[in-house]
């Protein structure tokens, strides 16, 4: 598990939900590449409304024709690891917005599984009663 505390860099990639990379969602490709690169973690957030450089508003409202909702992929890790990952984004993100922000990690703790409790968890890793 990656240890992460103190100063870090937050990478945010703003793209469209319908953006594709080789027949799969672009946000999925970014997350899988971040994982393969050993980054501390990545999360994808789906927006309900927004617009970008094209000035076209995308919304989830019922009467809207737009289904290409905004998506943000957020990665937090050390500056060195995030900057080493940027060349992959150059290849993947042909339209959208990529930002970097300094941040401070206060707590970064993953789930731990007790080897004796493995039979008491379901397929999703949740404890059964």
PDB file of C-alpha atoms in Angstrom:
ATOM      1  CA  UNK A   1       0.000   0.000   0.000  1.00  0.00           C
ATOM      2  CA  UNK A   2       1.236   3.485  -0.818  1.00  0.00           C
ATOM      3  CA  UNK A   3       1.921   5.721   2.163  1.00  0.00           C
ATOM      4  CA  UNK A   4       0.905   9.317   1.719  1.00  0.00           C
ATOM      5  CA  UNK A   5       0.969  12.158   4.222  1.00  0.00           C
ATOM      6  CA  UNK A   6       1.839  15.829   4.131  1.00  0.00           C
ATOM      7  CA  UNK A   7       2.323  17.833   0.938  1.00  0.00           C
ATOM      8  CA  UNK A   8       0.825  16.308  -2.176  1.00  0.00           C
ATOM      9  CA  UNK A   9      -0.477  17.223  -5.606  1.00  0.00           C
ATOM     10  CA  UNK A  10      -4.098  16.866  -6.709  1.00  0.00           C
ATOM     11  CA  UNK A  11      -4.581  16.116 -10.385  1.00  0.00           C
ATOM     12  CA  UNK A  12      -8.073  16.723 -11.755  1.00  0.00           C
ATOM     13  CA  UNK A  13      -9.081  15.772 -15.292  1.00  0.00           C
ATOM     14  CA  UNK A  14     -12.370  17.233 -16.536  1.00  0.00           C
ATOM     15  CA  UNK A  15     -13.787  15.320 -19.486  1.00  0.00           C
ATOM     16  CA  UNK A  16     -17.134  14.219 -20.893  1.00  0.00           C
ATOM     17  CA  UNK A  17     -18.884  11.057 -19.804  1.00  0.00           C
ATOM     18  CA  UNK A  18     -19.100   9.911 -23.432  1.00  0.00           C
ATOM     19  CA  UNK A  19     -15.380  10.377 -24.165  1.00  0.00           C
ATOM     20  CA  UNK A  20     -13.936   7.065 -25.352  1.00  0.00           C
ATOM     21  CA  UNK A  21     -10.450   5.532 -25.537  1.00  0.00           C
ATOM     22  CA  UNK A  22     -10.258   2.375 -27.663  1.00  0.00           C
ATOM     23  CA  UNK A  23     -13.891   1.317 -27.102  1.00  0.00           C
ATOM     24  CA  UNK A  24     -13.979   1.985 -23.351  1.00  0.00           C
ATOM     25  CA  UNK A  25     -14.808   5.095 -21.321  1.00  0.00           C
ATOM     26  CA  UNK A  26     -11.879   7.500 -21.121  1.00  0.00           C
ATOM     27  CA  UNK A  27     -12.339   7.912 -17.362  1.00  0.00           C
ATOM     28  CA  UNK A  28     -11.926   4.130 -16.967  1.00  0.00           C
ATOM     29  CA  UNK A  29      -8.698   4.177 -18.967  1.00  0.00           C
ATOM     30  CA  UNK A  30      -7.330   7.025 -16.833  1.00  0.00           C
ATOM     31  CA  UNK A  31      -8.158   5.198 -13.585  1.00  0.00           C
ATOM     32  CA  UNK A  32      -6.629   1.925 -14.787  1.00  0.00           C
ATOM     33  CA  UNK A  33      -3.467   3.663 -15.969  1.00  0.00           C
ATOM     34  CA  UNK A  34      -3.177   5.538 -12.672  1.00  0.00           C
ATOM     35  CA  UNK A  35      -3.469   2.209 -10.872  1.00  0.00           C
ATOM     36  CA  UNK A  36      -0.855   0.592 -13.118  1.00  0.00           C
ATOM     37  CA  UNK A  37       1.448   3.571 -12.513  1.00  0.00           C
ATOM     38  CA  UNK A  38       1.258   2.924  -8.774  1.00  0.00           C
ATOM     39  CA  UNK A  39      -0.490   6.156  -7.883  1.00  0.00           C
ATOM     40  CA  UNK A  40      -2.093   6.352  -4.436  1.00  0.00           C
ATOM     41  CA  UNK A  41      -5.676   6.386  -5.752  1.00  0.00           C
ATOM     42  CA  UNK A  42      -8.123   7.788  -8.257  1.00  0.00           C
ATOM     43  CA  UNK A  43     -11.823   8.641  -8.082  1.00  0.00           C
ATOM     44  CA  UNK A  44     -14.338   9.515 -10.777  1.00  0.00           C
ATOM     45  CA  UNK A  45     -17.105  12.021 -10.091  1.00  0.00           C
ATOM     46  CA  UNK A  46     -20.062  12.505 -12.434  1.00  0.00           C
ATOM     47  CA  UNK A  47     -21.426  16.004 -12.687  1.00  0.00           C
ATOM     48  CA  UNK A  48     -25.072  16.884 -13.135  1.00  0.00           C
ATOM     49  CA  UNK A  49     -24.466  19.994 -15.207  1.00  0.00           C
ATOM     50  CA  UNK A  50     -21.615  21.965 -16.710  1.00  0.00           C
ATOM     51  CA  UNK A  51     -19.942  23.474 -19.745  1.00  0.00           C
ATOM     52  CA  UNK A  52     -16.396  23.750 -20.981  1.00  0.00           C
ATOM     53  CA  UNK A  53     -14.338  25.209 -23.813  1.00  0.00           C
ATOM     54  CA  UNK A  54     -17.065  24.454 -26.367  1.00  0.00           C
ATOM     55  CA  UNK A  55     -19.554  26.543 -24.315  1.00  0.00           C
ATOM     56  CA  UNK A  56     -22.175  23.840 -24.794  1.00  0.00           C
ATOM     57  CA  UNK A  57     -24.161  23.199 -21.608  1.00  0.00           C
ATOM     58  CA  UNK A  58     -24.465  19.539 -20.608  1.00  0.00           C
ATOM     59  CA  UNK A  59     -27.154  18.698 -18.076  1.00  0.00           C
ATOM     60  CA  UNK A  60     -28.968  15.746 -16.551  1.00  0.00           C
ATOM     61  CA  UNK A  61     -32.323  17.559 -16.518  1.00  0.00           C
ATOM     62  CA  UNK A  62     -35.166  15.503 -17.952  1.00  0.00           C
ATOM     63  CA  UNK A  63     -35.942  17.690 -20.974  1.00  0.00           C
ATOM     64  CA  UNK A  64     -32.323  18.128 -22.022  1.00  0.00           C
ATOM     65  CA  UNK A  65     -30.984  16.470 -25.152  1.00  0.00           C
ATOM     66  CA  UNK A  66     -27.461  16.275 -23.742  1.00  0.00           C
ATOM     67  CA  UNK A  67     -26.311  13.024 -22.211  1.00  0.00           C
ATOM     68  CA  UNK A  68     -22.565  13.749 -22.312  1.00  0.00           C
ATOM     69  CA  UNK A  69     -22.387  14.849 -18.680  1.00  0.00           C
ATOM     70  CA  UNK A  70     -19.218  16.267 -17.140  1.00  0.00           C
ATOM     71  CA  UNK A  71     -16.878  13.846 -15.385  1.00  0.00           C
ATOM     72  CA  UNK A  72     -13.955  14.665 -13.102  1.00  0.00           C
ATOM     73  CA  UNK A  73     -11.175  12.154 -12.461  1.00  0.00           C
ATOM     74  CA  UNK A  74      -9.248  13.092  -9.323  1.00  0.00           C
ATOM     75  CA  UNK A  75      -5.860  11.683  -8.346  1.00  0.00           C
ATOM     76  CA  UNK A  76      -3.865  12.666  -5.253  1.00  0.00           C
ATOM     77  CA  UNK A  77      -0.262  11.594  -4.769  1.00  0.00           C
ATOM     78  CA  UNK A  78       3.218  13.018  -4.356  1.00  0.00           C
ATOM     79  CA  UNK A  79       4.251  15.704  -6.811  1.00  0.00           C
ATOM     80  CA  UNK A  80       6.897  13.427  -8.296  1.00  0.00           C
ATOM     81  CA  UNK A  81       4.469  10.587  -9.039  1.00  0.00           C
ATOM     82  CA  UNK A  82       1.712  12.833 -10.388  1.00  0.00           C
ATOM     83  CA  UNK A  83       4.084  14.712 -12.700  1.00  0.00           C
ATOM     84  CA  UNK A  84       5.508  11.399 -13.957  1.00  0.00           C
ATOM     85  CA  UNK A  85       1.932  10.402 -14.905  1.00  0.00           C
ATOM     86  CA  UNK A  86       1.220  13.563 -16.945  1.00  0.00           C
ATOM     87  CA  UNK A  87       2.707  12.264 -20.250  1.00  0.00           C
ATOM     88  CA  UNK A  88       0.086   9.504 -20.255  1.00  0.00           C
ATOM     89  CA  UNK A  89      -2.642  12.124 -19.979  1.00  0.00           C
ATOM     90  CA  UNK A  90      -1.157  13.979 -22.950  1.00  0.00           C
ATOM     91  CA  UNK A  91      -1.823  10.858 -24.971  1.00  0.00           C
ATOM     92  CA  UNK A  92      -5.329  10.229 -23.590  1.00  0.00           C
ATOM     93  CA  UNK A  93      -6.973  13.639 -23.157  1.00  0.00           C
ATOM     94  CA  UNK A  94      -7.544  15.253 -26.547  1.00  0.00           C
ATOM     95  CA  UNK A  95     -10.242  17.615 -25.283  1.00  0.00           C
ATOM     96  CA  UNK A  96     -11.046  18.650 -21.746  1.00  0.00           C
ATOM     97  CA  UNK A  97      -9.211  20.328 -18.884  1.00  0.00           C
ATOM     98  CA  UNK A  98      -6.352  19.061 -16.724  1.00  0.00           C
ATOM     99  CA  UNK A  99      -5.467  20.924 -13.528  1.00  0.00           C
ATOM    100  CA  UNK A 100      -2.921  20.522 -10.740  1.00  0.00           C
ATOM    101  CA  UNK A 101      -3.379  21.841  -7.207  1.00  0.00           C
ATOM    102  CA  UNK A 102      -1.138  21.696  -4.165  1.00  0.00           C
ATOM    103  CA  UNK A 103      -2.846  19.986  -1.247  1.00  0.00           C
ATOM    104  CA  UNK A 104      -2.058  18.478   2.121  1.00  0.00           C
ATOM    105  CA  UNK A 105      -2.942  14.891   2.968  1.00  0.00           C
ATOM    106  CA  UNK A 106      -4.170  14.642   6.533  1.00  0.00           C
ATOM    107  CA  UNK A 107      -5.242  11.007   6.518  1.00  0.00           C
ATOM    108  CA  UNK A 108      -4.846   8.218   3.942  1.00  0.00           C
ATOM    109  CA  UNK A 109      -5.813   4.811   5.266  1.00  0.00           C
ATOM    110  CA  UNK A 110      -7.098   1.860   3.278  1.00  0.00           C
ATOM    111  CA  UNK A 111      -9.124  -1.101   4.411  1.00  0.00           C
ATOM    112  CA  UNK A 112      -7.244  -3.924   6.018  1.00  0.00           C
ATOM    113  CA  UNK A 113      -8.417  -7.491   5.929  1.00  0.00           C
ATOM    114  CA  UNK A 114      -7.642  -9.805   8.811  1.00  0.00           C
ATOM    115  CA  UNK A 115      -6.571 -13.162   7.300  1.00  0.00           C
ATOM    116  CA  UNK A 116      -8.717 -14.943   9.925  1.00  0.00           C
ATOM    117  CA  UNK A 117     -11.828 -12.973   8.828  1.00  0.00           C
ATOM    118  CA  UNK A 118     -11.655 -13.663   5.079  1.00  0.00           C
ATOM    119  CA  UNK A 119     -14.449 -16.233   5.259  1.00  0.00           C
ATOM    120  CA  UNK A 120     -16.761 -13.692   6.923  1.00  0.00           C
ATOM    121  CA  UNK A 121     -16.740 -11.179   4.043  1.00  0.00           C
ATOM    122  CA  UNK A 122     -18.873 -11.181   0.928  1.00  0.00           C
ATOM    123  CA  UNK A 123     -17.641 -10.720  -2.650  1.00  0.00           C
ATOM    124  CA  UNK A 124     -17.580  -6.937  -2.206  1.00  0.00           C
ATOM    125  CA  UNK A 125     -15.428  -7.136   0.910  1.00  0.00           C
ATOM    126  CA  UNK A 126     -18.281  -6.283   3.306  1.00  0.00           C
ATOM    127  CA  UNK A 127     -18.527  -8.039   6.624  1.00  0.00           C
ATOM    128  CA  UNK A 128     -21.442 -10.388   7.058  1.00  0.00           C
ATOM    129  CA  UNK A 129     -23.328 -10.566  10.339  1.00  0.00           C
TER     130      UNK A 129
END
